[in-house]
Every structure is written in structure tokens, then in C-alpha cells.
mmCIF file of C-alpha atoms in Angstrom:
data_model
loop_
_atom_site.group_PDB
_atom_site.id
_atom_site.type_symbol
_atom_site.label_atom_id
_atom_site.label_comp_id
_atom_site.label_asym_id
_atom_site.label_seq_id
_atom_site.Cartn_x
_atom_site.Cartn_y
_atom_site.Cartn_z
ATOM 1 C CA MET A 14 0.086 0.000 -0.029
ATOM 2 C CA LEU A 15 2.803 2.413 0.919
ATOM 3 C CA ARG A 16 4.634 1.673 -2.307
ATOM 4 C CA THR A 17 1.501 2.382 -4.259
ATOM 5 C CA SER A 18 0.814 5.695 -2.444
ATOM 6 C CA SER A 19 4.338 6.825 -2.928
ATOM 7 C CA HIS A 20 4.193 5.897 -6.730
ATOM 8 C CA GLY A 21 1.008 7.929 -7.078
ATOM 9 C CA TYR A 22 2.571 10.957 -5.341
ATOM 10 C CA ASN A 23 5.802 10.737 -7.598
ATOM 11 C CA VAL A 24 3.444 10.560 -10.721
ATOM 12 C CA TRP A 25 1.627 13.552 -9.567
ATOM 13 C CA VAL A 26 4.901 15.518 -8.711
ATOM 14 C CA ALA A 27 6.224 14.571 -12.185
ATOM 15 C CA GLU A 28 3.000 15.902 -13.910
ATOM 16 C CA PHE A 29 2.403 19.004 -11.700
ATOM 17 C CA GLY A 30 5.550 19.891 -10.063
ATOM 18 C CA THR A 31 6.112 21.084 -6.624
ATOM 19 C CA GLY A 32 5.457 24.845 -7.113
ATOM 20 C CA ASN A 33 2.218 26.588 -5.994
ATOM 21 C CA LYS A 34 -0.337 25.878 -8.704
ATOM 22 C CA GLU A 35 -2.591 28.723 -7.711
ATOM 23 C CA ILE A 36 0.243 31.303 -8.151
ATOM 24 C CA GLU A 37 1.043 29.842 -11.573
ATOM 25 C CA GLN A 38 -2.632 30.041 -12.560
ATOM 26 C CA ILE A 39 -2.767 33.602 -11.444
ATOM 27 C CA LYS A 40 0.261 34.514 -13.593
ATOM 28 C CA GLU A 41 -1.089 32.658 -16.662
ATOM 29 C CA GLN A 42 -4.555 34.069 -16.339
ATOM 30 C CA THR A 43 -2.944 37.719 -16.252
ATOM 31 C CA ILE A 44 -0.542 37.035 -19.103
ATOM 32 C CA ALA A 45 -3.213 35.505 -21.153
ATOM 33 C CA PHE A 46 -5.608 38.614 -20.615
ATOM 34 C CA LEU A 47 -2.854 41.055 -21.499
ATOM 35 C CA SER A 48 -1.642 39.022 -24.541
ATOM 36 C CA THR A 49 -4.972 38.746 -25.842
ATOM 37 C CA TYR A 50 -6.437 42.195 -25.177
ATOM 38 C CA GLY A 51 -3.494 44.378 -24.456
ATOM 39 C CA MET A 52 -3.518 46.233 -27.914
ATOM 40 C CA SER A 53 -7.235 46.055 -28.572
ATOM 41 C CA ARG A 54 -9.072 46.893 -25.305
ATOM 42 C CA PHE A 55 -6.408 49.141 -23.732
ATOM 43 C CA ALA A 56 -6.356 52.698 -25.381
ATOM 44 C CA PRO A 57 -2.985 54.152 -26.043
ATOM 45 C CA LEU A 58 -2.300 57.432 -24.127
ATOM 46 C CA PRO A 59 -2.735 60.138 -25.118
ATOM 47 C CA TYR A 60 -6.066 58.926 -26.402
ATOM 48 C CA ASP A 61 -8.391 60.313 -29.149
ATOM 49 C CA GLU A 62 -11.736 58.590 -28.954
ATOM 50 C CA GLN A 63 -12.868 59.775 -32.360
ATOM 51 C CA SER A 64 -9.895 58.380 -34.224
ATOM 52 C CA LEU A 65 -9.694 55.148 -32.381
ATOM 53 C CA PRO A 66 -12.859 54.045 -30.766
ATOM 54 C CA ILE A 67 -12.333 51.014 -28.486
ATOM 55 C CA ARG A 68 -15.233 48.741 -27.544
ATOM 56 C CA GLU A 69 -15.218 47.345 -24.087
ATOM 57 C CA LEU A 70 -12.507 49.477 -22.782
ATOM 58 C CA ALA A 71 -10.345 47.603 -20.156
ATOM 59 C CA GLY A 72 -7.996 50.597 -19.308
ATOM 60 C CA TYR A 73 -5.223 52.555 -20.869
ATOM 61 C CA ARG A 74 -1.646 51.708 -21.881
ATOM 62 C CA VAL A 75 1.458 53.780 -22.141
ATOM 63 C CA LYS A 76 5.175 52.870 -22.551
ATOM 64 C CA SER A 77 7.021 53.295 -19.221
ATOM 65 C CA SER A 78 9.826 55.122 -20.773
ATOM 66 C CA THR A 79 11.185 55.982 -24.101
ATOM 67 C CA HIS A 80 13.642 52.888 -24.304
ATOM 68 C CA ASP A 81 12.704 50.184 -26.728
ATOM 69 C CA GLU A 82 12.984 47.578 -24.090
ATOM 70 C CA ALA A 83 10.875 49.428 -21.536
ATOM 71 C CA PRO A 84 7.584 47.564 -20.631
ATOM 72 C CA ILE A 85 4.311 48.772 -21.378
ATOM 73 C CA LEU A 86 2.120 49.763 -18.456
ATOM 74 C CA PHE A 87 -1.544 48.668 -18.586
ATOM 75 C CA TYR A 88 -3.716 50.819 -16.405
ATOM 76 C CA THR A 89 -6.469 48.354 -15.882
ATOM 77 C CA LEU A 90 -10.020 49.509 -14.731
ATOM 78 C CA PRO A 91 -10.842 47.947 -11.494
ATOM 79 C CA THR A 92 -14.102 46.307 -12.756
ATOM 80 C CA VAL A 93 -12.136 44.512 -15.474
ATOM 81 C CA PHE A 94 -9.380 43.497 -13.124
ATOM 82 C CA LYS A 95 -12.000 41.876 -10.693
ATOM 83 C CA ASN A 96 -14.468 40.327 -13.143
ATOM 84 C CA GLU A 97 -12.229 39.532 -16.105
ATOM 85 C CA ILE A 98 -8.558 38.894 -14.842
ATOM 86 C CA ALA A 99 -9.005 37.791 -11.200
ATOM 87 C CA LYS A 100 -12.319 36.185 -11.997
ATOM 88 C CA THR A 101 -13.095 33.590 -9.164
ATOM 89 C CA PHE A 102 -9.920 34.514 -7.044
ATOM 90 C CA ASN A 103 -10.029 36.888 -4.051
ATOM 91 C CA THR A 104 -8.909 40.175 -5.531
ATOM 92 C CA ASP A 105 -6.443 41.001 -2.628
ATOM 93 C CA ILE A 106 -4.788 37.614 -2.842
ATOM 94 C CA PHE A 107 -4.636 37.796 -6.705
ATOM 95 C CA SER A 108 -3.203 41.379 -6.440
ATOM 96 C CA ASP A 109 -0.712 40.421 -3.876
ATOM 97 C CA ALA A 110 0.471 37.468 -5.977
ATOM 98 C CA LEU A 111 0.885 39.595 -8.965
ATOM 99 C CA HIS A 112 2.933 42.249 -7.104
ATOM 100 C CA LYS A 113 5.234 39.599 -5.756
ATOM 101 C CA LEU A 114 5.705 38.181 -9.212
ATOM 102 C CA GLY A 115 6.713 41.855 -10.615
ATOM 103 C CA ILE A 116 3.559 41.977 -12.783
ATOM 104 C CA LEU A 117 1.498 44.437 -10.585
ATOM 105 C CA LYS A 118 2.909 47.877 -9.525
ATOM 106 C CA LYS A 119 1.950 48.711 -6.058
ATOM 107 C CA PRO A 120 1.601 52.508 -5.229
ATOM 108 C CA ALA A 121 4.162 53.584 -2.670
ATOM 109 C CA ASN A 122 2.000 56.129 -0.929
ATOM 110 C CA GLU A 123 -1.389 54.435 -0.879
ATOM 111 C CA LYS A 124 -2.920 51.578 0.889
ATOM 112 C CA GLY A 125 -4.030 48.638 -1.414
ATOM 113 C CA TYR A 126 -3.082 47.890 -4.903
ATOM 114 C CA GLN A 127 -5.009 50.453 -6.842
ATOM 115 C CA SER A 128 -3.179 53.526 -8.353
ATOM 116 C CA ARG A 129 -4.343 56.275 -10.576
ATOM 117 C CA THR A 130 -4.043 56.667 -14.387
ATOM 118 C CA PRO A 131 -2.054 59.508 -15.769
ATOM 119 C CA ARG A 132 -4.389 62.635 -16.555
ATOM 120 C CA LEU A 133 -6.973 61.657 -19.146
ATOM 121 C CA LYS A 134 -7.226 64.604 -21.391
ATOM 122 C CA HIS A 135 -10.237 63.148 -23.310
ATOM 123 C CA LEU A 136 -12.099 62.895 -20.056
ATOM 124 C CA GLY A 137 -11.290 66.492 -18.709
ATOM 125 C CA ASN A 138 -7.912 65.815 -17.254
ATOM 126 C CA ILE A 139 -9.322 63.509 -14.571
ATOM 127 C CA GLN A 140 -7.419 60.459 -13.140
ATOM 128 C CA GLN A 141 -9.065 57.204 -12.551
ATOM 129 C CA ARG A 142 -8.298 54.386 -10.209
ATOM 130 C CA ALA A 143 -6.602 51.485 -11.859
ATOM 131 C CA TYR A 144 -4.405 48.552 -11.237
ATOM 132 C CA ILE A 145 -1.042 48.899 -13.104
ATOM 133 C CA LEU A 146 -0.016 45.718 -14.838
ATOM 134 C CA MET A 147 2.791 44.917 -16.900
ATOM 135 C CA LEU A 148 4.206 41.995 -18.780
ATOM 136 C CA VAL A 149 7.658 40.768 -17.477
ATOM 137 C CA PRO A 150 9.867 38.419 -19.411
ATOM 138 C CA ASP A 151 10.007 34.868 -18.212
ATOM 139 C CA GLU A 152 13.287 34.054 -16.322
ATOM 140 C CA GLU A 153 13.907 31.466 -19.147
ATOM 141 C CA GLU A 154 13.933 34.037 -21.859
ATOM 142 C CA GLU A 155 16.525 36.214 -20.210
#
């Protein structure tokens, strides 16, 4: 019986590994969303609604600096983050995991994980609350 149990465990470890599957799922869910919708549902800043209408706006995107290698920052609207990216996960746990993975930027001077967008000229210079996400290269790619 013990031999059968250890064999089953070894097969499971070979298939799934020893890492935290929940963290891996959080990462995969987020990367899949940004890869699928990053250019179609995130408006580039500065944004002109007339020349580039976006259906089902998920947020705004901006290059973090002028360097070619600089990541794109995705200012993700809270409703989209909760309902479409985090889905069934607790939003705080999901946010914390993304922050630890380097995918979510946490504001230094505020509680929680939401920041503010840059000033949105097309909306009268307001700033909206948002989660700041970015795609980071896999360790294997570096």
C-alpha cells in the first residue's frame, strides 16, 4: 500500500511539479488577458476617442519610458481587473501574488493595490483608479 501511494505521489509531482499551482494560474490568467487584449481593449495614451474607438474598454496603456526595451504599463480599470482577470480569485490575494511576481505595480504612498491613471485629457484631465499591470519576461527568456 505504501509503495502504491508513493508511486502515485511521484507521478503527481512529475506531472504538476512542486510549485504553487494557484500562483502559476494567477500568472497565466493575467498574461493571457494582457496578451489577448493588451492592444485591442487598452487605449493608448494620449487617447483620441474619435480616431480610435475602443469597444469594451479595459483601461489605458503607455510605454513606461522611451527605451525600446521598456515595458508597457496597462492601467486596468478595477471592474475589468476583478471580473475578467482575477475572476473567481479573491482580488486582494490575486493582487498580492501579481505584485510578488513583478506584474502589478503597487503604489508607494497608498494603501491597497490601486493607483491612478495619468491625466486623461479626453475626460477633462481626470485621473481614474486602476491596477497597473505589466508583462515581464520569463526567467527562461533572459
